[in-house]
Short mmCIF file of C-alpha atoms in Angstrom, two decimals:
data_model
loop_
_atom_site.label_atom_id
_atom_site.label_comp_id
_atom_site.label_asym_id
_atom_site.label_seq_id
_atom_site.Cartn_x
_atom_site.Cartn_y
_atom_site.Cartn_z
CA MET A 95 -9.26 13.40 -1.28
CA ASP A 96 -5.90 15.39 -2.46
CA LEU A 97 -4.45 13.88 -6.11
CA VAL A 98 -0.67 14.60 -6.39
CA GLU A 99 1.79 14.18 -9.04
CA VAL A 100 4.72 11.80 -8.02
CA LEU A 101 6.30 10.92 -11.39
CA PRO A 102 4.85 12.72 -14.59
CA ASN A 103 2.65 10.57 -16.57
CA ARG A 104 3.22 7.57 -14.77
CA LEU A 105 2.55 8.29 -11.09
CA HIS A 106 0.03 9.95 -8.25
CA MET A 107 -0.97 9.84 -5.01
CA LEU A 108 -4.54 9.88 -3.95
CA ARG A 109 -4.30 11.02 -0.28
CA PHE A 110 -7.53 10.52 2.18
CA PRO A 111 -8.00 11.74 5.65
CA ILE A 112 -6.57 9.00 7.13
CA GLY A 113 -4.15 6.80 4.48
CA GLN A 114 -3.35 6.81 0.71
CA ALA A 115 -3.29 4.79 -2.45
CA TYR A 116 -1.27 5.31 -5.26
CA LEU A 117 -2.15 4.66 -9.36
CA TRP A 118 -0.12 4.12 -11.58
CA GLN A 119 -0.01 4.53 -15.44
CA ASP A 120 1.24 2.10 -18.18
CA GLY A 121 0.23 3.93 -21.09
CA GLY A 122 -3.56 4.02 -20.55
CA ALA A 123 -3.68 0.87 -19.07
CA LEU A 124 -3.76 1.48 -14.61
CA THR A 125 -2.75 0.03 -11.83
CA LEU A 126 -4.16 1.34 -8.25
CA VAL A 127 -1.80 0.39 -4.99
CA ASP A 128 -4.29 0.16 -2.52
CA ALA A 129 -7.89 1.35 -2.44
CA GLY A 130 -8.82 3.71 0.24
CA ASN A 131 -11.39 3.16 2.49
CA ALA A 132 -15.10 1.70 1.72
CA GLU A 133 -16.21 5.27 0.87
CA SER A 134 -13.76 6.30 -1.24
CA ALA A 135 -14.68 4.87 -4.66
CA ALA A 136 -16.17 7.79 -6.37
CA ALA A 137 -13.56 10.08 -5.60
CA ILE A 138 -10.90 7.51 -6.87
CA GLU A 139 -13.09 6.89 -10.04
CA GLY A 140 -13.24 10.59 -10.15
CA ALA A 141 -9.33 11.13 -10.02
CA ILE A 142 -9.05 8.74 -12.82
CA ARG A 143 -11.16 10.76 -15.04
CA SER A 144 -9.91 13.65 -14.03
CA LEU A 145 -6.63 12.81 -15.25
CA GLY A 146 -8.20 11.99 -18.86
CA LEU A 147 -7.54 8.57 -18.42
CA LEU A 148 -10.68 5.77 -18.30
CA PRO A 149 -11.63 3.88 -15.50
CA GLU A 150 -12.44 0.93 -17.54
CA ARG A 151 -8.41 0.63 -18.17
CA LEU A 152 -8.31 -0.62 -14.44
CA GLU A 153 -6.59 -3.77 -14.86
CA ARG A 154 -5.31 -4.89 -11.19
CA ILE A 155 -5.66 -3.54 -7.19
CA VAL A 156 -2.47 -4.86 -5.61
CA LEU A 157 -3.13 -4.99 -1.79
CA THR A 158 -0.51 -3.97 0.38
CA HIS A 159 -2.30 -5.48 3.23
CA CYS A 160 -5.56 -5.91 5.09
CA HIS A 161 -6.57 -3.05 6.71
CA ARG A 162 -9.65 -1.18 6.55
CA ASP A 163 -7.81 2.05 4.95
CA HIS A 164 -5.97 0.32 2.25
CA VAL A 165 -8.73 -2.43 1.32
CA GLY A 166 -11.98 -0.27 1.65
CA ALA A 167 -13.20 0.82 -1.86
CA ALA A 168 -11.32 -2.30 -3.74
CA GLY A 169 -14.34 -4.71 -4.15
CA GLU A 170 -16.61 -1.82 -5.40
CA LEU A 171 -13.82 -0.56 -7.71
CA ALA A 172 -13.03 -4.29 -9.35
CA ALA A 173 -16.80 -5.14 -9.46
CA ARG A 174 -17.92 -1.71 -11.10
CA TRP A 175 -14.67 -1.85 -13.67
CA GLY A 176 -13.38 -5.48 -13.91
CA ALA A 177 -10.23 -5.01 -12.33
CA ARG A 178 -8.33 -8.35 -10.52
CA VAL A 179 -7.91 -8.00 -6.72
CA LEU A 180 -4.42 -9.02 -5.49
CA ALA A 181 -3.22 -9.80 -2.24
CA HIS A 182 -0.62 -11.72 -0.30
CA ARG A 183 -1.53 -15.15 0.77
CA LEU A 184 -1.76 -14.96 4.23
CA ASP A 185 -3.82 -11.37 3.93
CA ALA A 186 -5.99 -12.96 2.04
CA PRO A 187 -8.46 -14.60 4.07
CA VAL A 188 -8.78 -11.26 6.11
CA VAL A 189 -9.16 -9.17 2.76
CA ARG A 190 -12.10 -11.83 2.04
CA GLY A 191 -13.84 -11.44 5.89
CA GLU A 192 -12.88 -15.32 6.54
CA ARG A 193 -10.65 -14.28 9.25
CA PRO A 194 -10.28 -11.02 11.73
CA VAL A 195 -8.25 -8.40 11.07
CA PRO A 196 -5.00 -9.29 13.07
CA GLU A 197 -4.89 -7.31 16.46
CA PRO A 198 -1.27 -5.36 16.66
CA VAL A 199 0.95 -5.12 19.67
CA LEU A 200 0.57 -1.60 20.74
CA LEU A 201 3.17 1.05 22.11
CA ASP A 202 1.58 3.20 24.54
CA TRP A 203 1.83 6.35 22.41
CA GLU A 204 0.26 4.52 19.48
CA ILE A 205 -3.03 3.49 21.56
CA PRO A 206 -4.59 7.16 21.00
CA LEU A 207 -4.11 7.05 17.10
CA TYR A 208 -4.75 3.68 16.77
CA ALA A 209 -8.46 4.55 18.00
CA HIS A 210 -8.44 7.40 15.92
CA GLY A 211 -7.50 4.84 12.57
CA LEU A 212 -10.58 2.93 13.93
CA THR A 213 -12.78 5.66 12.66
CA VAL A 214 -12.25 4.64 9.16
CA PRO A 215 -15.71 2.58 7.93
CA GLU A 216 -14.73 -0.94 8.21
CA ALA A 217 -13.56 -2.49 4.70
CA PRO A 218 -16.47 -5.21 3.36
CA PRO A 219 -15.29 -8.52 2.60
CA THR A 220 -13.97 -8.45 -0.85
CA PRO A 221 -13.07 -11.10 -3.50
CA VAL A 222 -9.24 -11.69 -4.02
CA ASP A 223 -8.38 -12.67 -7.51
CA ARG A 224 -4.85 -13.50 -6.97
CA GLU A 225 -2.93 -14.60 -4.15
CA LEU A 226 0.47 -13.55 -3.81
CA GLU A 227 3.85 -14.80 -2.59
CA ASP A 228 7.23 -13.24 -2.27
CA GLY A 229 8.84 -12.49 -5.61
CA ASP A 230 5.49 -12.85 -7.76
CA ALA A 231 5.71 -10.65 -11.04
CA LEU A 232 2.48 -8.41 -11.17
CA GLY A 233 2.32 -7.54 -14.69
CA PHE A 234 2.51 -3.74 -14.46
CA GLY A 235 5.58 -0.89 -14.32
CA ASP A 236 8.32 -2.77 -16.53
CA GLY A 237 8.67 -5.61 -13.92
CA ALA A 238 7.02 -4.78 -10.53
CA HIS A 239 7.34 -7.50 -8.24
CA VAL A 240 6.73 -8.51 -5.02
CA VAL A 241 8.40 -7.78 -1.40
CA HIS A 242 7.08 -9.82 0.98
CA ALA A 243 7.34 -7.76 4.50
CA PRO A 244 5.78 -9.15 7.38
CA GLY A 245 5.32 -7.75 10.70
CA HIS A 246 2.73 -4.65 10.11
CA THR A 247 0.51 -8.04 9.40
CA ASP A 248 1.43 -11.19 8.16
CA GLY A 249 0.69 -10.96 4.85
CA SER A 250 2.23 -7.05 4.27
CA ILE A 251 4.13 -6.17 1.07
CA GLY A 252 6.28 -3.73 -0.72
CA ILE A 253 6.33 -3.57 -4.22
CA HIS A 254 9.18 -2.88 -6.26
CA LEU A 255 9.57 -1.52 -9.78
CA PRO A 256 13.13 -1.70 -10.09
CA ARG A 257 13.51 -0.13 -13.85
CA HIS A 258 11.84 2.95 -12.32
CA GLY A 259 13.45 3.22 -9.25
CA VAL A 260 10.28 2.97 -7.33
CA LEU A 261 9.02 1.20 -3.91
CA PHE A 262 5.68 0.90 -2.54
CA THR A 263 6.13 -0.06 1.12
CA GLY A 264 2.77 -0.11 2.28
CA ASP A 265 2.39 0.72 6.36
CA CYS A 266 5.97 -1.07 6.91
CA VAL A 267 7.35 2.22 6.65
CA ALA A 268 5.93 5.84 7.28
CA ALA A 269 6.77 9.63 6.69
CA VAL A 270 5.19 11.85 8.92
CA GLY A 271 8.31 13.78 8.81
CA PRO A 272 11.70 11.41 8.17
CA PRO A 273 10.87 7.95 7.28
CA MET A 274 10.06 6.20 10.43
CA LEU A 275 8.85 2.38 11.20
CA GLY A 276 5.02 2.07 10.75
CA VAL A 277 2.89 1.96 13.30
CA PHE A 278 0.31 -0.91 14.86
CA ASN A 279 2.90 -3.66 14.23
CA VAL A 280 1.75 -7.34 14.99
CA ASP A 281 5.46 -8.32 15.62
CA ARG A 282 7.52 -5.57 15.84
CA VAL A 283 10.96 -7.61 15.31
CA ARG A 284 9.90 -8.95 11.99
CA ALA A 285 8.49 -5.29 10.95
CA ILE A 286 11.69 -4.12 11.56
CA GLU A 287 13.82 -6.88 9.96
CA SER A 288 11.25 -5.96 6.90
CA PHE A 289 11.81 -2.09 6.99
CA ARG A 290 15.75 -3.24 6.57
CA ARG A 291 14.78 -5.40 3.80
CA LEU A 292 12.85 -2.61 1.76
CA ALA A 293 15.35 -0.13 2.52
CA ALA A 294 18.10 -2.41 0.89
CA LEU A 295 16.51 -2.16 -2.33
CA GLU A 296 17.65 1.49 -2.62
CA PRO A 297 15.20 3.06 -4.05
CA SER A 298 14.92 6.71 -5.50
CA VAL A 299 10.96 6.98 -5.30
CA ALA A 300 9.44 5.20 -2.13
CA CYS A 301 5.94 5.75 -1.69
CA PHE A 302 4.36 5.00 1.76
CA GLY A 303 0.96 4.04 3.00
CA HIS A 304 0.78 7.27 4.94
CA GLY A 305 2.99 10.29 4.61
CA ASP A 306 4.19 11.92 1.48
CA PRO A 307 6.14 9.82 -1.14
CA LEU A 308 10.11 10.36 -0.87
CA THR A 309 11.91 11.48 -3.84
CA VAL A 310 15.16 13.26 -2.86
CA ASP A 311 18.21 11.24 -1.27
CA THR A 312 15.64 8.36 -1.06
CA ALA A 313 18.01 5.23 -0.53
CA SER A 314 19.85 7.05 2.05
CA ALA A 315 17.04 8.25 4.12
CA LEU A 316 15.96 4.97 4.31
CA ALA A 317 19.02 3.17 5.12
CA GLU A 318 19.52 5.53 7.99
CA ALA A 319 16.02 5.39 9.34
CA ALA A 320 16.12 1.45 9.09
CA ALA A 321 19.46 1.07 10.87
CA GLY A 322 18.40 3.18 13.30
CA THR A 323 15.04 1.59 14.21
CA PRO A 324 15.17 0.11 17.70
CA ALA A 325 13.83 -3.65 18.46
#
């Protein structure tokens, strides 16, 4: 796992072989956005300690959606350190193991990528302490709130921190090179609509589920990519 500073003393990316999570600091209080795979709890804890922070100050784990590379370690970290797990109402039953993970409608070129993604260990059923809705306040980042962004999954969300100009897109948007619509969507049309909704927030920092964060000309790059994405 690689630990990458995005904003000094505020935001770090935790990059795994497939997927990534983000650690946000409010003083000593910590929020994790996504939680890597089922084998990543020890690496996440080690990253927190390497920054001189205390894992017992992890207050919440906000899941952008229900896929295994984002949910995996959430339950173990929550059980170990008392953090609350938050997920959108529509994805929460999948996170808890009550419903199957929704199958995406794959484009031909996505098929081998999807097969590779399934090499990530399955996420264990994970309790969800709070079910989220569009617009809900999240209690960190001086006003972070939920932006429902369905299409990748029904309950996919973005997380917007307007005071800091930061947007977590989950897998609605990716950045393997320039920003692009995320892959493996259950509904491509809704995913494009969500991409455009997120781009309209005009963030100065965009943090993706896959790919490096964008910190320069972010708003214009997202707007151009969203407008140019064909249905």
